[in-house]
Amino acid sequence: MDYNEILERRRAINFFDPTKDVPEELLREVLEDAAKAPSSFNLQPWKVKIVRDPERKAALRALAFDQPKVTEAPVVLIVLGDRDGWKEGNPTFEGHFKHNMKPEQRDYLVNSAKALYGNDSEATLAFAAKNAGLFAMSFMFAACARGLDTHPMDGFDRDGVAKEFNIPDNYWIPMLIAVGHRKADLVVHPKAWRQPLDDMILE
């Protein structure tokens, strides 16, 4: 599937076939592809919780305005943005430094990240949210390329999900993503209106 096909085929699917699973190996391949997404300083401040168990999906559905796709899709990802991902000592911070930088560059990385993301809660949240969003879009394209369907969800109780799934306070939850296969007889309408290019470009 080429990129234009992926752009056209990728849709936010509301109705999944609950009889068609997503094998663990396939899901891991898609996650590995998605992890090639860009991120600030390559700090990769994202994590995912994978929800497969029917009882856990039912609990998640109750916190997601009772959306049926939460339990119909074989997999739901809880996407997490790490508000502490820019900090020295954070595992991905240290992993990036170890594998990609020289010792004499450490002060530059520490000070630059702190200056950009450590001054206030708004900057910290923006850091987590925008980078997790890059990962999430990369995941949805990668899933589509491998024949899977997805639906990103913003409609859920963030505090409730964090409590139910024991998510530490440093993580913000930008979205849930249902992952699976669309129902075989599903009628998919043409893509919705997009703003004209000239309106999108501000002079």
Backbone as JSON Lines, residues from 0, in Angstrom:
{"i":0,"aa":"M","n":[0.84,-1.18,0.0],"ca":[0.0,0.0,0.0],"c":[0.89,1.24,0.0]}
{"i":1,"aa":"D","n":[0.73,2.12,-1.01],"ca":[1.56,3.31,-1.02],"c":[0.94,4.39,-0.14]}
{"i":2,"aa":"Y","n":[1.67,5.5,0.01],"ca":[1.26,6.5,0.97],"c":[-0.1,7.11,0.63]}
{"i":3,"aa":"N","n":[-0.36,7.37,-0.64],"ca":[-1.66,7.94,-1.01],"c":[-2.8,6.98,-0.69]}
{"i":4,"aa":"E","n":[-2.57,5.69,-0.85],"ca":[-3.59,4.71,-0.49],"c":[-3.84,4.71,1.02]}
{"i":5,"aa":"I","n":[-2.77,4.83,1.78],"ca":[-2.9,4.89,3.24],"c":[-3.7,6.12,3.65]}
{"i":6,"aa":"L","n":[-3.39,7.27,3.03],"ca":[-4.12,8.5,3.34],"c":[-5.61,8.35,3.08]}
{"i":7,"aa":"E","n":[-5.96,7.67,1.99],"ca":[-7.37,7.51,1.65],"c":[-8.05,6.44,2.5]}
{"i":8,"aa":"R","n":[-7.34,5.35,2.78],"ca":[-7.97,4.24,3.49],"c":[-8.1,4.48,4.99]}
{"i":9,"aa":"R","n":[-7.13,5.22,5.57],"ca":[-7.17,5.41,7.01],"c":[-8.38,6.24,7.4]}
{"i":10,"aa":"R","n":[-9.24,5.63,8.18],"ca":[-10.45,6.29,8.65],"c":[-10.63,6.01,10.13]}
{"i":11,"aa":"A","n":[-11.39,6.85,10.79],"ca":[-11.77,6.6,12.17],"c":[-12.99,5.67,12.15]}
{"i":12,"aa":"I","n":[-12.73,4.38,12.34],"ca":[-13.76,3.36,12.19],"c":[-14.55,3.2,13.5]}
{"i":13,"aa":"N","n":[-15.85,3.3,13.39],"ca":[-16.71,3.18,14.57],"c":[-17.18,1.76,14.85]}
{"i":14,"aa":"F","n":[-17.17,0.91,13.83],"ca":[-17.75,-0.42,13.99],"c":[-16.72,-1.48,13.61]}
{"i":15,"aa":"F","n":[-16.29,-2.24,14.62],"ca":[-15.25,-3.25,14.44],"c":[-15.85,-4.64,14.44]}
{"i":16,"aa":"D","n":[-15.15,-5.56,13.78],"ca":[-15.53,-6.96,13.79],"c":[-14.93,-7.61,15.03]}
{"i":17,"aa":"P","n":[-15.75,-7.93,16.03],"ca":[-15.21,-8.48,17.28],"c":[-14.67,-9.91,17.14]}
{"i":18,"aa":"T","n":[-14.92,-10.55,15.99],"ca":[-14.45,-11.92,15.79],"c":[-13.04,-11.97,15.19]}
{"i":19,"aa":"K","n":[-12.52,-10.83,14.74],"ca":[-11.2,-10.8,14.1],"c":[-10.19,-10.17,15.06]}
{"i":20,"aa":"D","n":[-9.25,-10.97,15.48],"ca":[-8.27,-10.54,16.46],"c":[-7.12,-9.77,15.79]}
{"i":21,"aa":"V","n":[-6.33,-9.13,16.61],"ca":[-5.07,-8.52,16.18],"c":[-3.96,-9.31,16.87]}
{"i":22,"aa":"P","n":[-3.25,-10.16,16.15],"ca":[-2.2,-10.96,16.78],"c":[-1.17,-10.09,17.48]}
{"i":23,"aa":"E","n":[-0.65,-10.59,18.58],"ca":[0.31,-9.83,19.36],"c":[1.54,-9.45,18.54]}
{"i":24,"aa":"E","n":[2.01,-10.38,17.72],"ca":[3.19,-10.1,16.91],"c":[2.93,-8.94,15.94]}
{"i":25,"aa":"L","n":[1.74,-8.93,15.33],"ca":[1.39,-7.84,14.41],"c":[1.32,-6.52,15.15]}
{"i":26,"aa":"L","n":[0.69,-6.52,16.32],"ca":[0.58,-5.29,17.09],"c":[1.97,-4.75,17.45]}
{"i":27,"aa":"R","n":[2.86,-5.63,17.85],"ca":[4.21,-5.2,18.2],"c":[4.94,-4.62,16.99]}
{"i":28,"aa":"E","n":[4.72,-5.21,15.81],"ca":[5.34,-4.68,14.6],"c":[4.84,-3.26,14.31]}
{"i":29,"aa":"V","n":[3.55,-3.04,14.48],"ca":[2.99,-1.71,14.24],"c":[3.53,-0.71,15.26]}
{"i":30,"aa":"L","n":[3.61,-1.12,16.51],"ca":[4.16,-0.24,17.55],"c":[5.62,0.11,17.26]}
{"i":31,"aa":"E","n":[6.38,-0.85,16.79],"ca":[7.77,-0.58,16.45],"c":[7.87,0.39,15.28]}
{"i":32,"aa":"D","n":[6.99,0.23,14.29],"ca":[6.95,1.18,13.18],"c":[6.59,2.57,13.69]}
{"i":33,"aa":"A","n":[5.58,2.64,14.55],"ca":[5.12,3.93,15.06],"c":[6.19,4.65,15.85]}
{"i":34,"aa":"A","n":[7.04,3.9,16.51],"ca":[8.08,4.48,17.34],"c":[9.15,5.2,16.54]}
{"i":35,"aa":"K","n":[9.08,5.1,15.22],"ca":[9.99,5.86,14.35],"c":[9.51,7.3,14.18]}
{"i":36,"aa":"A","n":[8.42,7.66,14.82],"ca":[7.91,9.03,14.75],"c":[8.94,10.03,15.29]}
{"i":37,"aa":"P","n":[8.9,11.27,14.8],"ca":[9.79,12.28,15.35],"c":[9.35,12.69,16.75]}
{"i":38,"aa":"S","n":[10.29,13.22,17.51],"ca":[9.96,13.75,18.83],"c":[10.98,14.81,19.21]}
{"i":39,"aa":"S","n":[10.61,15.66,20.15],"ca":[11.48,16.74,20.59],"c":[12.79,16.17,21.14]}
{"i":40,"aa":"F","n":[13.9,16.57,20.55],"ca":[15.23,16.09,20.94],"c":[15.33,14.57,20.89]}
{"i":41,"aa":"N","n":[14.42,13.92,20.17],"ca":[14.35,12.45,20.12],"c":[14.14,11.86,21.51]}
{"i":42,"aa":"L","n":[13.41,12.55,22.37],"ca":[13.21,12.08,23.75],"c":[12.08,11.06,23.86]}
{"i":43,"aa":"Q","n":[11.24,10.95,22.83],"ca":[10.23,9.88,22.75],"c":[9.4,9.74,24.04]}
{"i":44,"aa":"P","n":[8.77,10.82,24.49],"ca":[8.06,10.75,25.77],"c":[6.66,10.16,25.65]}
{"i":45,"aa":"W","n":[6.6,8.96,25.13],"ca":[5.32,8.28,24.99],"c":[5.4,6.86,25.53]}
{"i":46,"aa":"K","n":[4.29,6.41,26.02],"ca":[4.11,5.02,26.44],"c":[2.7,4.62,26.03]}
{"i":47,"aa":"V","n":[2.44,3.32,26.02],"ca":[1.08,2.84,25.77],"c":[0.72,1.76,26.78]}
{"i":48,"aa":"K","n":[-0.54,1.73,27.16],"ca":[-1.1,0.59,27.87],"c":[-1.96,-0.15,26.86]}
{"i":49,"aa":"I","n":[-1.77,-1.46,26.78],"ca":[-2.51,-2.29,25.82],"c":[-3.62,-2.99,26.58]}
{"i":50,"aa":"V","n":[-4.85,-2.75,26.15],"ca":[-6.0,-3.33,26.83],"c":[-6.64,-4.35,25.9]}
{"i":51,"aa":"R","n":[-6.59,-5.63,26.32],"ca":[-7.17,-6.73,25.54],"c":[-8.24,-7.49,26.31]}
{"i":52,"aa":"D","n":[-8.02,-7.63,27.59],"ca":[-8.91,-8.45,28.41],"c":[-10.34,-7.88,28.36]}
{"i":53,"aa":"P","n":[-11.34,-8.73,28.08],"ca":[-12.72,-8.24,27.97],"c":[-13.21,-7.48,29.2]}
{"i":54,"aa":"E","n":[-12.85,-7.94,30.39],"ca":[-13.29,-7.25,31.59],"c":[-12.64,-5.87,31.71]}
{"i":55,"aa":"R","n":[-11.39,-5.78,31.35],"ca":[-10.71,-4.49,31.42],"c":[-11.25,-3.55,30.34]}
{"i":56,"aa":"K","n":[-11.56,-4.09,29.17],"ca":[-12.16,-3.25,28.14],"c":[-13.55,-2.77,28.56]}
{"i":57,"aa":"A","n":[-14.3,-3.61,29.26],"ca":[-15.61,-3.19,29.76],"c":[-15.46,-2.05,30.76]}
{"i":58,"aa":"A","n":[-14.44,-2.14,31.61],"ca":[-14.19,-1.07,32.56],"c":[-13.8,0.22,31.84]}
{"i":59,"aa":"L","n":[-13.01,0.07,30.79],"ca":[-12.61,1.24,30.02],"c":[-13.8,1.84,29.28]}
{"i":60,"aa":"R","n":[-14.64,0.99,28.73],"ca":[-15.83,1.47,28.03],"c":[-16.72,2.3,28.96]}
{"i":61,"aa":"A","n":[-16.85,1.86,30.19],"ca":[-17.67,2.6,31.15],"c":[-17.12,3.99,31.42]}
{"i":62,"aa":"L","n":[-15.82,4.17,31.22],"ca":[-15.18,5.46,31.43],"c":[-15.05,6.25,30.13]}
{"i":63,"aa":"A","n":[-15.52,5.66,29.02],"ca":[-15.41,6.29,27.7],"c":[-16.79,6.52,27.1]}
{"i":64,"aa":"F","n":[-17.71,7.0,27.94],"ca":[-19.06,7.35,27.5],"c":[-19.77,6.18,26.83]}
{"i":65,"aa":"D","n":[-19.42,4.96,27.27],"ca":[-20.09,3.75,26.79],"c":[-19.99,3.57,25.27]}
{"i":66,"aa":"Q","n":[-18.85,3.92,24.7],"ca":[-18.67,3.76,23.26],"c":[-18.48,2.28,22.93]}
{"i":67,"aa":"P","n":[-19.35,1.69,22.09],"ca":[-19.27,0.26,21.8],"c":[-17.94,-0.19,21.23]}
{"i":68,"aa":"K","n":[-17.29,0.66,20.46],"ca":[-16.03,0.24,19.83],"c":[-14.96,-0.12,20.84]}
{"i":69,"aa":"V","n":[-15.08,0.36,22.06],"ca":[-14.08,0.04,23.08],"c":[-14.08,-1.45,23.38]}
{"i":70,"aa":"T","n":[-15.24,-2.06,23.37],"ca":[-15.31,-3.51,23.63],"c":[-15.37,-4.33,22.34]}
{"i":71,"aa":"E","n":[-15.81,-3.73,21.23],"ca":[-15.86,-4.47,19.97],"c":[-14.47,-4.66,19.37]}
{"i":72,"aa":"A","n":[-13.63,-3.63,19.45],"ca":[-12.27,-3.75,18.93],"c":[-11.48,-4.73,19.8]}
{"i":73,"aa":"P","n":[-10.66,-5.58,19.19],"ca":[-9.9,-6.55,20.0],"c":[-8.85,-5.91,20.89]}
{"i":74,"aa":"V","n":[-8.39,-4.71,20.51],"ca":[-7.34,-4.04,21.26],"c":[-7.7,-2.56,21.4]}
{"i":75,"aa":"V","n":[-7.46,-2.01,22.57],"ca":[-7.53,-0.57,22.75],"c":[-6.22,-0.12,23.4]}
{"i":76,"aa":"L","n":[-5.61,0.9,22.81],"ca":[-4.41,1.48,23.39],"c":[-4.78,2.69,24.23]}
{"i":77,"aa":"I","n":[-4.22,2.77,25.4],"ca":[-4.26,4.01,26.17],"c":[-2.92,4.7,25.89]}
{"i":78,"aa":"V","n":[-2.98,5.79,25.14],"ca":[-1.76,6.5,24.76],"c":[-1.39,7.46,25.89]}
{"i":79,"aa":"L","n":[-0.12,7.46,26.25],"ca":[0.36,8.26,27.38],"c":[1.48,9.19,26.94]}
{"i":80,"aa":"G","n":[1.41,10.43,27.38],"ca":[2.49,11.38,27.18],"c":[3.18,11.65,28.51]}
{"i":81,"aa":"D","n":[4.48,11.49,28.55],"ca":[5.24,11.61,29.79],"c":[5.66,13.06,30.02]}
{"i":82,"aa":"R","n":[5.02,13.7,30.99],"ca":[5.35,15.1,31.29],"c":[6.75,15.25,31.86]}
{"i":83,"aa":"D","n":[7.34,14.14,32.33],"ca":[8.7,14.18,32.86],"c":[9.73,13.69,31.84]}
{"i":84,"aa":"G","n":[9.32,13.46,30.62],"ca":[10.22,12.88,29.62],"c":[11.39,13.74,29.23]}
{"i":85,"aa":"W","n":[11.34,15.03,29.55],"ca":[12.44,15.94,29.23],"c":[13.49,16.0,30.34]}
{"i":86,"aa":"K","n":[13.22,15.36,31.47],"ca":[14.09,15.51,32.64],"c":[15.28,14.57,32.62]}
{"i":87,"aa":"E","n":[16.4,15.08,33.07],"ca":[17.59,14.25,33.26],"c":[17.25,13.12,34.21]}
{"i":88,"aa":"G","n":[17.66,11.91,33.86],"ca":[17.35,10.74,34.68],"c":[16.16,9.95,34.17]}
{"i":89,"aa":"N","n":[15.3,10.58,33.37],"ca":[14.19,9.84,32.78],"c":[14.76,8.75,31.86]}
{"i":90,"aa":"P","n":[14.19,7.54,31.87],"ca":[14.76,6.45,31.08],"c":[14.93,6.74,29.59]}
{"i":91,"aa":"T","n":[13.94,7.39,28.96],"ca":[14.11,7.67,27.52],"c":[15.09,8.81,27.3]}
{"i":92,"aa":"F","n":[15.13,9.76,28.2],"ca":[16.15,10.81,28.15],"c":[17.54,10.17,28.16]}
{"i":93,"aa":"E","n":[17.75,9.29,29.13],"ca":[19.06,8.66,29.28],"c":[19.36,7.71,28.12]}
{"i":94,"aa":"G","n":[18.33,7.03,27.61],"ca":[18.54,6.15,26.46],"c":[18.96,6.92,25.23]}
{"i":95,"aa":"H","n":[18.3,8.06,24.99],"ca":[18.69,8.89,23.85],"c":[20.12,9.39,24.01]}
{"i":96,"aa":"F","n":[20.45,9.86,25.22],"ca":[21.8,10.38,25.43],"c":[22.85,9.29,25.23]}
{"i":97,"aa":"K","n":[22.59,8.12,25.78],"ca":[23.56,7.02,25.71],"c":[23.83,6.59,24.28]}
{"i":98,"aa":"H","n":[22.78,6.5,23.48],"ca":[22.92,5.92,22.14],"c":[23.18,6.94,21.03]}
{"i":99,"aa":"N","n":[22.95,8.22,21.3],"ca":[23.02,9.18,20.21],"c":[23.91,10.4,20.46]}
{"i":100,"aa":"M","n":[24.4,10.55,21.68],"ca":[25.13,11.77,21.98],"c":[26.48,11.47,22.64]}
{"i":101,"aa":"K","n":[27.31,12.5,22.65],"ca":[28.64,12.39,23.27],"c":[28.59,13.0,24.67]}
{"i":102,"aa":"P","n":[29.47,12.54,25.56],"ca":[29.46,13.05,26.94],"c":[29.5,14.57,27.03]}
{"i":103,"aa":"E","n":[30.26,15.2,26.15],"ca":[30.39,16.65,26.21],"c":[29.11,17.39,25.77]}
{"i":104,"aa":"Q","n":[28.14,16.65,25.25],"ca":[26.87,17.25,24.83],"c":[25.79,17.2,25.91]}
{"i":105,"aa":"R","n":[26.13,16.6,27.05],"ca":[25.1,16.38,28.08],"c":[24.53,17.7,28.62]}
{"i":106,"aa":"D","n":[25.41,18.64,28.95],"ca":[24.92,19.9,29.49],"c":[24.0,20.6,28.5]}
{"i":107,"aa":"Y","n":[24.35,20.54,27.24],"ca":[23.49,21.16,26.21],"c":[22.1,20.55,26.23]}
{"i":108,"aa":"L","n":[22.03,19.22,26.25],"ca":[20.72,18.55,26.24],"c":[19.93,18.86,27.51]}
{"i":109,"aa":"V","n":[20.57,18.75,28.65],"ca":[19.88,18.99,29.92],"c":[19.35,20.41,29.98]}
{"i":110,"aa":"N","n":[20.2,21.37,29.66],"ca":[19.81,22.78,29.8],"c":[18.79,23.19,28.74]}
{"i":111,"aa":"S","n":[18.94,22.69,27.52],"ca":[18.0,23.05,26.46],"c":[16.61,22.49,26.76]}
{"i":112,"aa":"A","n":[16.56,21.24,27.17],"ca":[15.27,20.63,27.47],"c":[14.59,21.34,28.64]}
{"i":113,"aa":"K","n":[15.37,21.66,29.65],"ca":[14.79,22.35,30.81],"c":[14.28,23.74,30.43]}
{"i":114,"aa":"A","n":[15.03,24.46,29.6],"ca":[14.63,25.8,29.19],"c":[13.34,25.78,28.38]}
{"i":115,"aa":"L","n":[13.19,24.76,27.54],"ca":[12.02,24.69,26.66],"c":[10.78,24.13,27.36]}
{"i":116,"aa":"Y","n":[10.98,23.14,28.23],"ca":[9.84,22.38,28.73],"c":[9.66,22.44,30.25]}
{"i":117,"aa":"G","n":[10.62,22.99,30.97],"ca":[10.56,22.89,32.42],"c":[10.15,24.14,33.17]}
{"i":118,"aa":"N","n":[9.73,25.17,32.44],"ca":[9.45,26.43,33.12],"c":[8.07,26.5,33.76]}
{"i":119,"aa":"D","n":[7.1,25.83,33.18],"ca":[5.75,25.88,33.73],"c":[4.96,24.66,33.3]}
{"i":120,"aa":"S","n":[3.81,24.46,33.93],"ca":[3.01,23.26,33.67],"c":[2.46,23.24,32.25]}
{"i":121,"aa":"E","n":[2.21,24.41,31.67],"ca":[1.7,24.46,30.3],"c":[2.73,23.93,29.31]}
{"i":122,"aa":"A","n":[3.98,24.33,29.48],"ca":[5.05,23.86,28.59],"c":[5.27,22.36,28.76]}
{"i":123,"aa":"T","n":[5.2,21.9,29.99],"ca":[5.39,20.48,30.27],"c":[4.28,19.64,29.65]}
{"i":124,"aa":"L","n":[3.03,20.11,29.77],"ca":[1.92,19.39,29.18],"c":[2.0,19.42,27.66]}
{"i":125,"aa":"A","n":[2.36,20.57,27.1],"ca":[2.49,20.66,25.64],"c":[3.55,19.69,25.13]}
{"i":126,"aa":"F","n":[4.65,19.58,25.83],"ca":[5.72,18.65,25.46],"c":[5.18,17.23,25.39]}
{"i":127,"aa":"A","n":[4.46,16.83,26.44],"ca":[3.93,15.46,26.49],"c":[2.88,15.24,25.41]}
{"i":128,"aa":"A","n":[1.97,16.18,25.27],"ca":[0.83,15.99,24.38],"c":[1.24,15.99,22.91]}
{"i":129,"aa":"K","n":[2.08,16.94,22.51],"ca":[2.42,17.03,21.09],"c":[3.25,15.82,20.64]}
{"i":130,"aa":"N","n":[4.15,15.38,21.49],"ca":[4.98,14.23,21.1],"c":[4.18,12.94,21.1]}
{"i":131,"aa":"A","n":[3.3,12.76,22.07],"ca":[2.43,11.58,22.06],"c":[1.5,11.61,20.86]}
{"i":132,"aa":"G","n":[1.07,12.82,20.45],"ca":[0.24,12.94,19.27],"c":[0.98,12.54,17.99]}
{"i":133,"aa":"L","n":[2.25,12.91,17.89],"ca":[3.05,12.48,16.74],"c":[3.14,10.95,16.69]}
{"i":134,"aa":"F","n":[3.37,10.35,17.85],"ca":[3.43,8.89,17.92],"c":[2.1,8.28,17.52]}
{"i":135,"aa":"A","n":[1.0,8.83,18.03],"ca":[-0.32,8.27,17.77],"c":[-0.66,8.31,16.28]}
{"i":136,"aa":"M","n":[-0.37,9.43,15.61],"ca":[-0.66,9.51,14.18],"c":[0.22,8.53,13.41]}
{"i":137,"aa":"S","n":[1.47,8.42,13.81],"ca":[2.37,7.45,13.19],"c":[1.82,6.04,13.36]}
{"i":138,"aa":"F","n":[1.3,5.75,14.56],"ca":[0.71,4.42,14.8],"c":[-0.47,4.16,13.88]}
{"i":139,"aa":"M","n":[-1.34,5.14,13.71],"ca":[-2.53,4.91,12.89],"c":[-2.17,4.71,11.42]}
{"i":140,"aa":"F","n":[-1.18,5.44,10.93],"ca":[-0.72,5.2,9.56],"c":[-0.07,3.82,9.43]}
{"i":141,"aa":"A","n":[0.77,3.45,10.4],"ca":[1.43,2.15,10.36],"c":[0.42,1.02,10.44]}
{"i":142,"aa":"A","n":[-0.6,1.19,11.26],"ca":[-1.65,0.17,11.37],"c":[-2.38,0.01,10.05]}
{"i":143,"aa":"C","n":[-2.72,1.13,9.43],"ca":[-3.41,1.09,8.14],"c":[-2.56,0.38,7.09]}
{"i":144,"aa":"A","n":[-1.27,0.66,7.08],"ca":[-0.38,0.04,6.11],"c":[-0.33,-1.47,6.25]}
{"i":145,"aa":"R","n":[-0.63,-1.97,7.44],"ca":[-0.61,-3.41,7.69],"c":[-2.02,-4.01,7.73]}
{"i":146,"aa":"G","n":[-2.99,-3.25,7.2],"ca":[-4.33,-3.8,7.04],"c":[-5.24,-3.68,8.24]}
{"i":147,"aa":"L","n":[-4.84,-2.9,9.24],"ca":[-5.66,-2.73,10.44],"c":[-6.44,-1.42,10.37]}
{"i":148,"aa":"D","n":[-7.47,-1.35,11.16],"ca":[-8.26,-0.13,11.28],"c":[-8.15,0.42,12.69]}
{"i":149,"aa":"T","n":[-8.35,1.72,12.82],"ca":[-8.19,2.37,14.12],"c":[-9.27,3.44,14.31]}
{"i":150,"aa":"H","n":[-9.39,3.88,15.55],"ca":[-10.22,5.03,15.86],"c":[-9.65,5.73,17.08]}
{"i":151,"aa":"P","n":[-9.16,6.98,16.92],"ca":[-8.68,7.74,18.07],"c":[-9.87,8.31,18.83]}
{"i":152,"aa":"M","n":[-9.81,8.25,20.14],"ca":[-10.93,8.7,20.97],"c":[-10.47,9.73,22.0]}
{"i":153,"aa":"D","n":[-11.21,10.84,22.02],"ca":[-10.96,11.89,23.0],"c":[-12.06,11.9,24.06]}
{"i":154,"aa":"G","n":[-13.11,11.13,23.83],"ca":[-14.25,11.13,24.74],"c":[-14.1,10.11,25.85]}
{"i":155,"aa":"F","n":[-13.47,10.51,26.94],"ca":[-13.32,9.61,28.08],"c":[-12.97,10.43,29.31]}
{"i":156,"aa":"D","n":[-13.15,9.83,30.45],"ca":[-12.86,10.45,31.74],"c":[-11.38,10.21,32.05]}
{"i":157,"aa":"R","n":[-10.57,11.23,31.85],"ca":[-9.12,11.06,32.03],"c":[-8.76,10.66,33.45]}
{"i":158,"aa":"D","n":[-9.33,11.34,34.39],"ca":[-9.01,11.01,35.79],"c":[-9.47,9.61,36.13]}
{"i":159,"aa":"G","n":[-10.65,9.23,35.63],"ca":[-11.16,7.9,35.89],"c":[-10.3,6.82,35.27]}
{"i":160,"aa":"V","n":[-9.85,7.04,34.04],"ca":[-8.98,6.07,33.36],"c":[-7.65,5.96,34.09]}
{"i":161,"aa":"A","n":[-7.09,7.1,34.48],"ca":[-5.82,7.08,35.2],"c":[-5.92,6.27,36.49]}
{"i":162,"aa":"K","n":[-7.02,6.45,37.21],"ca":[-7.21,5.72,38.47],"c":[-7.45,4.24,38.22]}
{"i":163,"aa":"E","n":[-8.32,3.92,37.28],"ca":[-8.69,2.52,37.01],"c":[-7.51,1.7,36.51]}
{"i":164,"aa":"F","n":[-6.63,2.34,35.73],"ca":[-5.53,1.6,35.12],"c":[-4.18,1.93,35.76]}
{"i":165,"aa":"N","n":[-4.22,2.52,36.95],"ca":[-3.01,2.75,37.75],"c":[-1.92,3.49,36.97]}
{"i":166,"aa":"I","n":[-2.31,4.57,36.32],"ca":[-1.38,5.35,35.52],"c":[-0.74,6.42,36.41]}
{"i":167,"aa":"P","n":[0.57,6.45,36.49],"ca":[1.26,7.43,37.35],"c":[0.93,8.87,36.95]}
{"i":168,"aa":"D","n":[1.08,9.76,37.91],"ca":[0.67,11.15,37.72],"c":[1.47,11.88,36.65]}
{"i":169,"aa":"N","n":[2.69,11.43,36.34],"ca":[3.49,12.15,35.34],"c":[2.99,11.94,33.92]}
{"i":170,"aa":"Y","n":[2.06,11.0,33.72],"ca":[1.54,10.75,32.38],"c":[0.22,11.47,32.15]}
{"i":171,"aa":"W","n":[0.12,12.16,31.02],"ca":[-1.15,12.71,30.56],"c":[-1.69,11.78,29.48]}
{"i":172,"aa":"I","n":[-3.01,11.66,29.39],"ca":[-3.63,10.73,28.44],"c":[-4.27,11.53,27.31]}
{"i":173,"aa":"P","n":[-3.58,11.66,26.18],"ca":[-4.16,12.44,25.08],"c":[-5.29,11.74,24.35]}
{"i":174,"aa":"M","n":[-5.26,10.41,24.31],"ca":[-6.31,9.71,23.57],"c":[-6.27,8.21,23.85]}
{"i":175,"aa":"L","n":[-7.37,7.57,23.5],"ca":[-7.44,6.12,23.38],"c":[-7.47,5.8,21.89]}
{"i":176,"aa":"I","n":[-6.95,4.65,21.5],"ca":[-7.03,4.23,20.1],"c":[-7.56,2.81,20.05]}
{"i":177,"aa":"A","n":[-8.75,2.64,19.45],"ca":[-9.28,1.31,19.19],"c":[-8.56,0.74,17.96]}
{"i":178,"aa":"V","n":[-8.22,-0.54,18.02],"ca":[-7.44,-1.18,16.95],"c":[-8.09,-2.51,16.59]}
{"i":179,"aa":"G","n":[-8.31,-2.73,15.31],"ca":[-8.89,-4.0,14.88],"c":[-9.18,-4.0,13.4]}
{"i":180,"aa":"H","n":[-10.28,-4.64,13.04],"ca":[-10.71,-4.74,11.64],"c":[-12.14,-4.24,11.53]}
{"i":181,"aa":"R","n":[-12.39,-3.38,10.56],"ca":[-13.75,-2.89,10.36],"c":[-14.68,-4.04,9.99]}
{"i":182,"aa":"K","n":[-15.96,-3.89,10.34],"ca":[-16.94,-4.9,9.98],"c":[-16.97,-5.07,8.46]}
{"i":183,"aa":"A","n":[-17.13,-6.3,8.02],"ca":[-17.02,-6.61,6.6],"c":[-18.05,-5.86,5.76]}
{"i":184,"aa":"D","n":[-19.24,-5.66,6.28],"ca":[-20.3,-5.01,5.51],"c":[-20.41,-3.52,5.8]}
{"i":185,"aa":"L","n":[-19.41,-2.95,6.46],"ca":[-19.49,-1.55,6.86],"c":[-19.42,-0.64,5.65]}
{"i":186,"aa":"V","n":[-20.37,0.27,5.55],"ca":[-20.36,1.27,4.49],"c":[-19.57,2.48,5.01]}
{"i":187,"aa":"V","n":[-18.47,2.76,4.33],"ca":[-17.62,3.88,4.74],"c":[-17.88,5.05,3.8]}
{"i":188,"aa":"H","n":[-18.34,6.12,4.35],"ca":[-18.68,7.29,3.53],"c":[-17.41,8.04,3.13]}
{"i":189,"aa":"P","n":[-17.5,8.86,2.08],"ca":[-16.34,9.66,1.69],"c":[-15.83,10.49,2.86]}
{"i":190,"aa":"K","n":[-14.57,10.81,2.8],"ca":[-13.99,11.6,3.88],"c":[-14.73,12.93,4.03]}
{"i":191,"aa":"A","n":[-14.83,13.37,5.27],"ca":[-15.57,14.59,5.58],"c":[-14.85,15.81,5.03]}
{"i":192,"aa":"W","n":[-15.57,16.92,5.02],"ca":[-15.05,18.2,4.53],"c":[-13.72,18.54,5.19]}
{"i":193,"aa":"R","n":[-12.82,19.03,4.41],"ca":[-11.57,19.58,4.91],"c":[-11.5,21.05,4.54]}
{"i":194,"aa":"Q","n":[-10.96,21.86,5.41],"ca":[-10.87,23.28,5.11],"c":[-10.01,23.5,3.87]}
{"i":195,"aa":"P","n":[-10.38,24.44,3.02],"ca":[-9.59,24.71,1.82],"c":[-8.17,25.13,2.18]}
{"i":196,"aa":"L","n":[-7.25,24.78,1.3],"ca":[-5.84,25.08,1.55],"c":[-5.6,26.56,1.78]}
{"i":197,"aa":"D","n":[-6.25,27.41,1.0],"ca":[-6.03,28.84,1.15],"c":[-6.55,29.36,2.49]}
{"i":198,"aa":"D","n":[-7.56,28.69,3.05],"ca":[-8.04,29.07,4.38],"c":[-7.1,28.59,5.48]}
{"i":199,"aa":"M","n":[-6.42,27.5,5.2],"ca":[-5.54,26.9,6.19],"c":[-4.24,27.71,6.35]}
{"i":200,"aa":"I","n":[-3.85,28.38,5.28],"ca":[-2.59,29.12,5.3],"c":[-2.86,30.56,5.76]}
{"i":201,"aa":"L","n":[-2.32,30.93,6.89],"ca":[-2.47,32.29,7.4],"c":[-1.35,33.17,6.85]}
{"i":202,"aa":"E","n":[-1.75,34.3,6.35],"ca":[-0.77,35.25,5.79],"c":[-0.2,36.13,6.9]}
